[in-house]
Coordinates of C-alpha atoms and ligand atoms in Angstrom, one line a residue:
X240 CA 0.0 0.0 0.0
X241 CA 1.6 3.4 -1.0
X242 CA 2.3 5.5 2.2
X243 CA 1.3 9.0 0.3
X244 CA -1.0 9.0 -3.1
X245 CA -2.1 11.8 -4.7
X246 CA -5.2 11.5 -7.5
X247 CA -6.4 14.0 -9.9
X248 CA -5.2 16.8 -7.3
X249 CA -6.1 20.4 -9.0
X250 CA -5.7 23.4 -7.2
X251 CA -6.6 27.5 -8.0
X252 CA -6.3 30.6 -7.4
X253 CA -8.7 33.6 -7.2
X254 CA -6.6 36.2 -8.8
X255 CA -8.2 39.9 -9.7
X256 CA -7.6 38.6 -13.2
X257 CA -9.5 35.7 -12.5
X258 CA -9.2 31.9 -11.7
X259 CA -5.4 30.5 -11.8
X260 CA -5.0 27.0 -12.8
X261 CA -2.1 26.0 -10.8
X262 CA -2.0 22.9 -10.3
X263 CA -4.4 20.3 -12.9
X264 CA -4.9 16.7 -12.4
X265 CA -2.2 15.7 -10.7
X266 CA -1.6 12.0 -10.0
X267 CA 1.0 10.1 -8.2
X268 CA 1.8 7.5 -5.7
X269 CA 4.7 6.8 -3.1
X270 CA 5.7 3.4 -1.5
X271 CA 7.7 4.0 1.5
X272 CA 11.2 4.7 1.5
X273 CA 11.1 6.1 -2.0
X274 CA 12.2 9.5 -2.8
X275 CA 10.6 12.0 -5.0
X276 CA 12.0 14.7 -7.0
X277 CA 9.8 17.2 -8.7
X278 CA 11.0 19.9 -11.3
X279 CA 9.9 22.4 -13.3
X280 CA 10.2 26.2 -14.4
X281 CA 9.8 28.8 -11.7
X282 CA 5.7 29.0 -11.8
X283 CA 5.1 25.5 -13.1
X284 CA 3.0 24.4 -9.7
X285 CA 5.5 22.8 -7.8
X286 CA 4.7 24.6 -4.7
X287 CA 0.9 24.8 -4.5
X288 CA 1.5 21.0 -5.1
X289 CA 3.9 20.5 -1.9
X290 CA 1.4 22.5 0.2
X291 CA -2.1 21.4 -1.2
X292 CA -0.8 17.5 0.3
X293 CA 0.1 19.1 3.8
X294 CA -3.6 21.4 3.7
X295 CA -1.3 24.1 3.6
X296 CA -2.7 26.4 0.8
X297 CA -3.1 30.0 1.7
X298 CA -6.6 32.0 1.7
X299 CA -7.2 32.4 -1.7
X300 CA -6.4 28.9 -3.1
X301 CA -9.1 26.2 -4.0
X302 CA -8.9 22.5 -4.0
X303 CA -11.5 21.9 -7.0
X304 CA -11.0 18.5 -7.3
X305 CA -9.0 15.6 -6.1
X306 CA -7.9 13.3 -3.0
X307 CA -4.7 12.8 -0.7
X308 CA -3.8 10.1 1.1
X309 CA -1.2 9.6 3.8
X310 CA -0.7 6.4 5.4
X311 CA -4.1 5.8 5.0
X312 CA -5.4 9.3 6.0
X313 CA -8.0 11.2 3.6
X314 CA -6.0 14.5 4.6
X315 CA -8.4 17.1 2.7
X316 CA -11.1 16.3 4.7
X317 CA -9.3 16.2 8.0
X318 CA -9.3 19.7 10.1
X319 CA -6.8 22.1 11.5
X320 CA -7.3 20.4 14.5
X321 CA -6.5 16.7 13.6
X322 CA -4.0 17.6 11.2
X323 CA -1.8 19.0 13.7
X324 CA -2.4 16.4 15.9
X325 CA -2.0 13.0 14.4
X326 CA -0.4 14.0 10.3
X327 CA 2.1 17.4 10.6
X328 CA 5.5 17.0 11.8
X329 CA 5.0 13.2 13.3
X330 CA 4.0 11.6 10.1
X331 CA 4.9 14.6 7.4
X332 CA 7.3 17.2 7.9
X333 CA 7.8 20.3 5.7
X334 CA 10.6 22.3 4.8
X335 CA 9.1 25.4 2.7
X336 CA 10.6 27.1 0.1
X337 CA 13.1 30.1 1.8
X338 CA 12.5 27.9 4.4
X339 CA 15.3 30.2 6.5
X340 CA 12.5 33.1 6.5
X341 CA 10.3 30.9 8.6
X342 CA 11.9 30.8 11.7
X343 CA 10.7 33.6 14.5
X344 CA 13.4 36.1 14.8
X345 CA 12.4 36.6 18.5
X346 CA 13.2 33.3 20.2
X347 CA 16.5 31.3 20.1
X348 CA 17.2 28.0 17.9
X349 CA 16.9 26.1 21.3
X350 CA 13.2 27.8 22.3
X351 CA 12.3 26.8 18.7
X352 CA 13.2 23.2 18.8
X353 CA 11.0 22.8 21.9
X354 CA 8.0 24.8 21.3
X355 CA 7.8 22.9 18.2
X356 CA 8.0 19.0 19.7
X357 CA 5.5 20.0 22.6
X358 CA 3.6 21.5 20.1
X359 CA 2.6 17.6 19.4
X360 CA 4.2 15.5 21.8
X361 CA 5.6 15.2 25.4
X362 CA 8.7 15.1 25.8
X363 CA 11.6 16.6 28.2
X364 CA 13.7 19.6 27.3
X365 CA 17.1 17.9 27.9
X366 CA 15.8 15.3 25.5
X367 CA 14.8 17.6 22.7
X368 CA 18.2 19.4 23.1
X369 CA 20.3 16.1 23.1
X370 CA 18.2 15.5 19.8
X371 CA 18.2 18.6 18.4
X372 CA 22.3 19.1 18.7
X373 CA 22.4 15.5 16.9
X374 CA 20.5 16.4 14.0
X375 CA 22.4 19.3 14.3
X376 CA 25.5 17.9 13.6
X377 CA 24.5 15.8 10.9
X378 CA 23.3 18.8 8.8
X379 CA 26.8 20.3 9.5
X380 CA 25.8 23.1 12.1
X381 CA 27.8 24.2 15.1
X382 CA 25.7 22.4 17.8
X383 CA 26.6 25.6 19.8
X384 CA 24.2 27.4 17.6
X385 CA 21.2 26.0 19.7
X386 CA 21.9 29.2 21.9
X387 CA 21.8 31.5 18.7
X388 CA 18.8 33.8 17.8
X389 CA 18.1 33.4 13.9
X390 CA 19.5 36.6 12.8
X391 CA 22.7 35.5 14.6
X392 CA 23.0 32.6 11.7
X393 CA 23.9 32.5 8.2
X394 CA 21.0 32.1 5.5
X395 CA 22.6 28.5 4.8
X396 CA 22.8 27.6 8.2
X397 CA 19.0 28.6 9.1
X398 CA 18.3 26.5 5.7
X399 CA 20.0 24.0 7.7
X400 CA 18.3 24.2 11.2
X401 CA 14.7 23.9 9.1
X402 CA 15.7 20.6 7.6
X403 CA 17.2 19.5 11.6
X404 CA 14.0 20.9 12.6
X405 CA 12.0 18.6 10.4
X406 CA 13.4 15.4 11.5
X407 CA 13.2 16.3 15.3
X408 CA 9.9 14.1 15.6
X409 CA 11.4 11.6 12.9
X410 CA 8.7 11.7 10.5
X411 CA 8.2 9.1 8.0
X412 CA 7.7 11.2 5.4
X413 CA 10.0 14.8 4.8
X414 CA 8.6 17.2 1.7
X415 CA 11.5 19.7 0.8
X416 CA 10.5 22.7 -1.3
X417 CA 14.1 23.7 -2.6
X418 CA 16.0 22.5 -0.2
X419 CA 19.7 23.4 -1.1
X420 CA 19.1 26.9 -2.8
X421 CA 21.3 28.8 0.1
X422 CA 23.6 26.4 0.0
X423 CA 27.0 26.0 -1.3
X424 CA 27.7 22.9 -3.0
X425 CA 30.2 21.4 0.2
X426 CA 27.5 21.9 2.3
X427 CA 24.5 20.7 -0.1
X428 CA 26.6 17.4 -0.8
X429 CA 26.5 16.8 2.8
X430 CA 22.9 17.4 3.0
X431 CA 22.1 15.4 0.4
X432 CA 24.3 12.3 1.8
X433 CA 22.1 12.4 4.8
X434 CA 18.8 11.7 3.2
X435 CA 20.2 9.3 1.1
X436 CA 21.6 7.7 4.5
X437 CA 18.0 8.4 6.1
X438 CA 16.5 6.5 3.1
X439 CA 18.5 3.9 3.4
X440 CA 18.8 2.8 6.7
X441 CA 15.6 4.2 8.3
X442 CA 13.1 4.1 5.4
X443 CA 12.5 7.9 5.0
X444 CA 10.3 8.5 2.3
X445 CA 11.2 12.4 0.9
X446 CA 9.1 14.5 -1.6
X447 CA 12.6 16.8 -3.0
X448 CA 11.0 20.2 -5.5
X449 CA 13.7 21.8 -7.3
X450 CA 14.1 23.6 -10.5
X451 CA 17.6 22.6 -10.0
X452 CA 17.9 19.3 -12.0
X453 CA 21.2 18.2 -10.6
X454 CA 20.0 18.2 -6.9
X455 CA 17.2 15.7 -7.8
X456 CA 19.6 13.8 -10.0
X457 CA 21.7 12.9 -7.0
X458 CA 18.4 12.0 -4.3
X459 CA 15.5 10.8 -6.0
X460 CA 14.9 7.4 -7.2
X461 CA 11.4 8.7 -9.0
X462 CA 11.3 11.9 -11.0
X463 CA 8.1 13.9 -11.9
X464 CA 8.4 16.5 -14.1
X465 CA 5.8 19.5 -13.8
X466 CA 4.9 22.1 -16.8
X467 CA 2.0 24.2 -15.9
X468 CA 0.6 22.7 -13.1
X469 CA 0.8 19.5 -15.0
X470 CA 2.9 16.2 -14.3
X471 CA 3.7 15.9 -17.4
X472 CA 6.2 12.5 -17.6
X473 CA 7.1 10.6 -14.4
X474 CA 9.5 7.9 -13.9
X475 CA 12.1 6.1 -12.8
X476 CA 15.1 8.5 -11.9
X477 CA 17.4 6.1 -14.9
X478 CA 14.8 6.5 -17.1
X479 CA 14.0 10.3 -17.0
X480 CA 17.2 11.3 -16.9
X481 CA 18.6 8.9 -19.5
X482 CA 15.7 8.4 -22.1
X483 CA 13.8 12.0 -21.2
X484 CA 10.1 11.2 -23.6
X485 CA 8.8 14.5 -23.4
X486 CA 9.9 17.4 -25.6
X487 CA 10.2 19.7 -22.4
X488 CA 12.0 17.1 -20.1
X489 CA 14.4 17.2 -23.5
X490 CA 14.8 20.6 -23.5
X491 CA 15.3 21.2 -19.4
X492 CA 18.2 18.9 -19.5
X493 CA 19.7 20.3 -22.4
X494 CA 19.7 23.8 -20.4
X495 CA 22.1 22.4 -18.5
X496 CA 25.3 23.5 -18.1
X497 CA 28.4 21.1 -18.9
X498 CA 31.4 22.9 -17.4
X499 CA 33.7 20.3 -18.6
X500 CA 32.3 20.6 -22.2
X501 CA 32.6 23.5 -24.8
X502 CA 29.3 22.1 -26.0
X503 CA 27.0 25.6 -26.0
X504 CA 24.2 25.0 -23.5
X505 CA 20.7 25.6 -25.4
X506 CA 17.7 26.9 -23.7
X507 CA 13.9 26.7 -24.1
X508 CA 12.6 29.3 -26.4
X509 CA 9.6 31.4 -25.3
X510 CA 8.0 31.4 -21.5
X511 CA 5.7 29.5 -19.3
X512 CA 2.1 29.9 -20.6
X513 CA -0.3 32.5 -18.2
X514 CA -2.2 30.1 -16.2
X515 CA -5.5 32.4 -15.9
X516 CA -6.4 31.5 -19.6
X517 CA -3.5 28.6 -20.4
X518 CA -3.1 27.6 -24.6
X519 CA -5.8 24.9 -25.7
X520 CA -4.4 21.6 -25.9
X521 CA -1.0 20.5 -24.8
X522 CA -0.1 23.8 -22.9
X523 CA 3.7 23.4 -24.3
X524 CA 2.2 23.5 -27.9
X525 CA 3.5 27.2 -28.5
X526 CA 7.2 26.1 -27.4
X527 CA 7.4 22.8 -28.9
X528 CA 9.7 21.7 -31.8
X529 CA 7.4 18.8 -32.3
X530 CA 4.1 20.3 -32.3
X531 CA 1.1 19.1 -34.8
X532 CA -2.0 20.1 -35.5
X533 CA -4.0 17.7 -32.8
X534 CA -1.6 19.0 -30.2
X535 CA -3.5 22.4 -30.0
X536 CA -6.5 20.6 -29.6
X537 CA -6.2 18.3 -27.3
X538 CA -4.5 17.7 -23.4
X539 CA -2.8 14.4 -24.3
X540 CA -3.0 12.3 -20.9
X541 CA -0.1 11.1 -18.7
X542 CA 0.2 7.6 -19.9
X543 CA 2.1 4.6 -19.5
X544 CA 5.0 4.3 -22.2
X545 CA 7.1 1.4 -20.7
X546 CA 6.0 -0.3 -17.3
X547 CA 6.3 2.6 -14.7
X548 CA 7.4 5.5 -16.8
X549 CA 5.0 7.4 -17.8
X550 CA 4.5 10.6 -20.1
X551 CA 1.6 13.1 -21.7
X552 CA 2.4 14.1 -25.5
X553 CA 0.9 13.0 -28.5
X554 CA 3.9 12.6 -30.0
X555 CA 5.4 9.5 -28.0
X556 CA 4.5 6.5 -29.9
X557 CA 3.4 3.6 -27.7
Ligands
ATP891 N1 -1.0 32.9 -3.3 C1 -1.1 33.0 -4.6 N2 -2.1 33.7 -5.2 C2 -2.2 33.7 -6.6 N3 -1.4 33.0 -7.4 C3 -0.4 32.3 -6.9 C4 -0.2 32.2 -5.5 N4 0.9 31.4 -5.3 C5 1.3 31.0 -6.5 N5 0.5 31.5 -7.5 C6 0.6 31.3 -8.9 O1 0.5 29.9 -9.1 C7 1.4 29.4 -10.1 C8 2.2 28.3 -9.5 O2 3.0 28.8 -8.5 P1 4.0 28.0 -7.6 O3 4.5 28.8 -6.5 O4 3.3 26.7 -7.2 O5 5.2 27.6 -8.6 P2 6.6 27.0 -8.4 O6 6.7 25.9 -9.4 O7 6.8 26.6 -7.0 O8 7.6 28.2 -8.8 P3 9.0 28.5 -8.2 O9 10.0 27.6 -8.8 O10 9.3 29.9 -8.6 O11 9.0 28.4 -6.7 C9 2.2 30.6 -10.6 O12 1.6 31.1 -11.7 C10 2.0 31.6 -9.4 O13 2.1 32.9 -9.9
SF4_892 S1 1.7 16.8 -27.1 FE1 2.5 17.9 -28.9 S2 3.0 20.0 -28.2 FE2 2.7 18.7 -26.4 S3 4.8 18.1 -26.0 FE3 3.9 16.5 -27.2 S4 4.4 17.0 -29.3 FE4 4.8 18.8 -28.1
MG893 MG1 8.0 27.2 -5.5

């Protein structure tokens, strides 16, 4: 049984210019100890997605259609209530994007570590703190930094404390909205060691967004790639990166740059399509150096090409 599933998930937004389609008919599954990585263009849905399966979607955001499931929880029906209590932090962490922004100038790292495990469990100080300078530690933080206020830290090292943070109450599930962006790549190596050591010996199972290809490359065994607000090919991490299907997952990786190659990198003509009133059809159409006629008339659907990689576009012969 998949510990997280996600099925036909579409999210908007009331905007003054209307309703934005920012996430559509997304579908995916995760078995446990698997790890996730999601890219995509700045604006391609990514985080409405990480926060619509945490219930974490600000004011003006609507759920139109869709289910998630967590270890067997229907989590958009659950409330505030019940959702802090038996799913957030102890079964599914979060590490949001800036993720350094969201800890509370006015209290130390220490204060911060506790309020947030008796926020949802009992559990003595000194044991938090033994925890907390562990996790610390493994991150590649000064365990002296417990006694530091945030805007005593570094922008990487607060990044840091939010992903020590999110193991505190060892969830069994982490979702990382880019993770490693204030990172240099020393320290993002490090990090990325540790969840692959979580993963491995303690079954972690890790949602990783980035637009940064080369992060995902080196965590996730599954990739999903996202172009406006769709999954548009999802497979095994081998697979996506070595046989990309879909014109954009073809184009993303050729954007990136080879330092050891005088190859010119190329890029992806043209931008992300406005999601208020998206292109008919395959919203990549307008970009796409293999678009026909039928593509700008129909949404081709995500679809199996070979066992468990899947892909949407007409022009992927089965
Ligand atoms: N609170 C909001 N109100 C209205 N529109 C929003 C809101 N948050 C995001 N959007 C819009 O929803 C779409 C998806 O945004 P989202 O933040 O999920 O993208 P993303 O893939 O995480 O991008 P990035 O890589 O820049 O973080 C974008 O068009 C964005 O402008
Ligand atoms: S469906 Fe058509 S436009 Fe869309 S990616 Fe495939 S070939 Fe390109
Ligand atoms: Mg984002």
């Amino acid at each position: 049984m998949p510990i997280l599933k996600a099925e036909g998930l579409s999210v908007d937004y009331f905007t003054q210019r209307g309703r934005l389609h920012a996430v559509s008919d997304v579908s995916f599954s995760l078995e446990e100890g698997e790890s996730l990585g999601i890219v995509g263009e700045s604006g391609s849905g990514k985080t409405t997605l990480a926060t619509a399966l945490l219930k974490l979607l600000p004011m003006n955001a609507e759920v139109v259609s869709g289910r998630v499931e967590i270890q067997g929880m229907d989590v958009l029906s659950m409330d505030e209530e019940s959702l802090n209590k038996s799913l957030r932090w102890r079964v599914v962490s979060y590490v949001p994007q800036a993720s350094q922004n969201a800890l509370d100038p006015l209290y130390r790292i220490d204060d911060q570590f506790v309020e947030t495990v008796h926020a949802h469990v009992d559990m003595p100080r000194e044991e938090i703190l033994h925890k907390a300078m562990e996790l610390l530690l493994r991150v590649g933080v000064e365990p002296s930094k417990l006694r530091s206020y945030p805007w005593e830290l570094s922008g990487g090292q607060k990044q840091r404390v939010m992903i020590a943070l999110s193991l505190i109450l060892k969830p069994k599930i982490v979702i990382l909205d880019e993770p490693t962006t204030a990172l240099d790549t020393i320290i993002q190596a490090q990090i990325l060691e540790l969840f692959r050591e979580l993963k491995e010996y303690e079954r972690l199972t890790a949602i990783f967004i980035s637009h940064d290809i080369s992060v995902i490359s080196n965590v996730a065994n599954r990739v999903g790639v996202m172009y406006a607000g769709r999954l548009v090919e999802l497979g095994s991490s081998e697979s996506v990166f070595y046989t990309p299907l879909h014109p954009y997952t073809q184009g993303l990786l050729k954007s990136v740059p080879d330092l050891r190659s005088d190859t010119p990198y190329s890029y992806i003509p043209g931008s992300p399509p406005d999601l208020v009133s998206p292109p008919s059809g395959c919203p990549f159409h307008p970009r796409c150096p293999l678009a026909m006629e039928i593509c700008k008339k129909i949404n081709p659907a995500l679809e199996a090409y070979d066992g468990e990689h899947l892909v949407a576009c007409h022009a992927v012969k089965r």
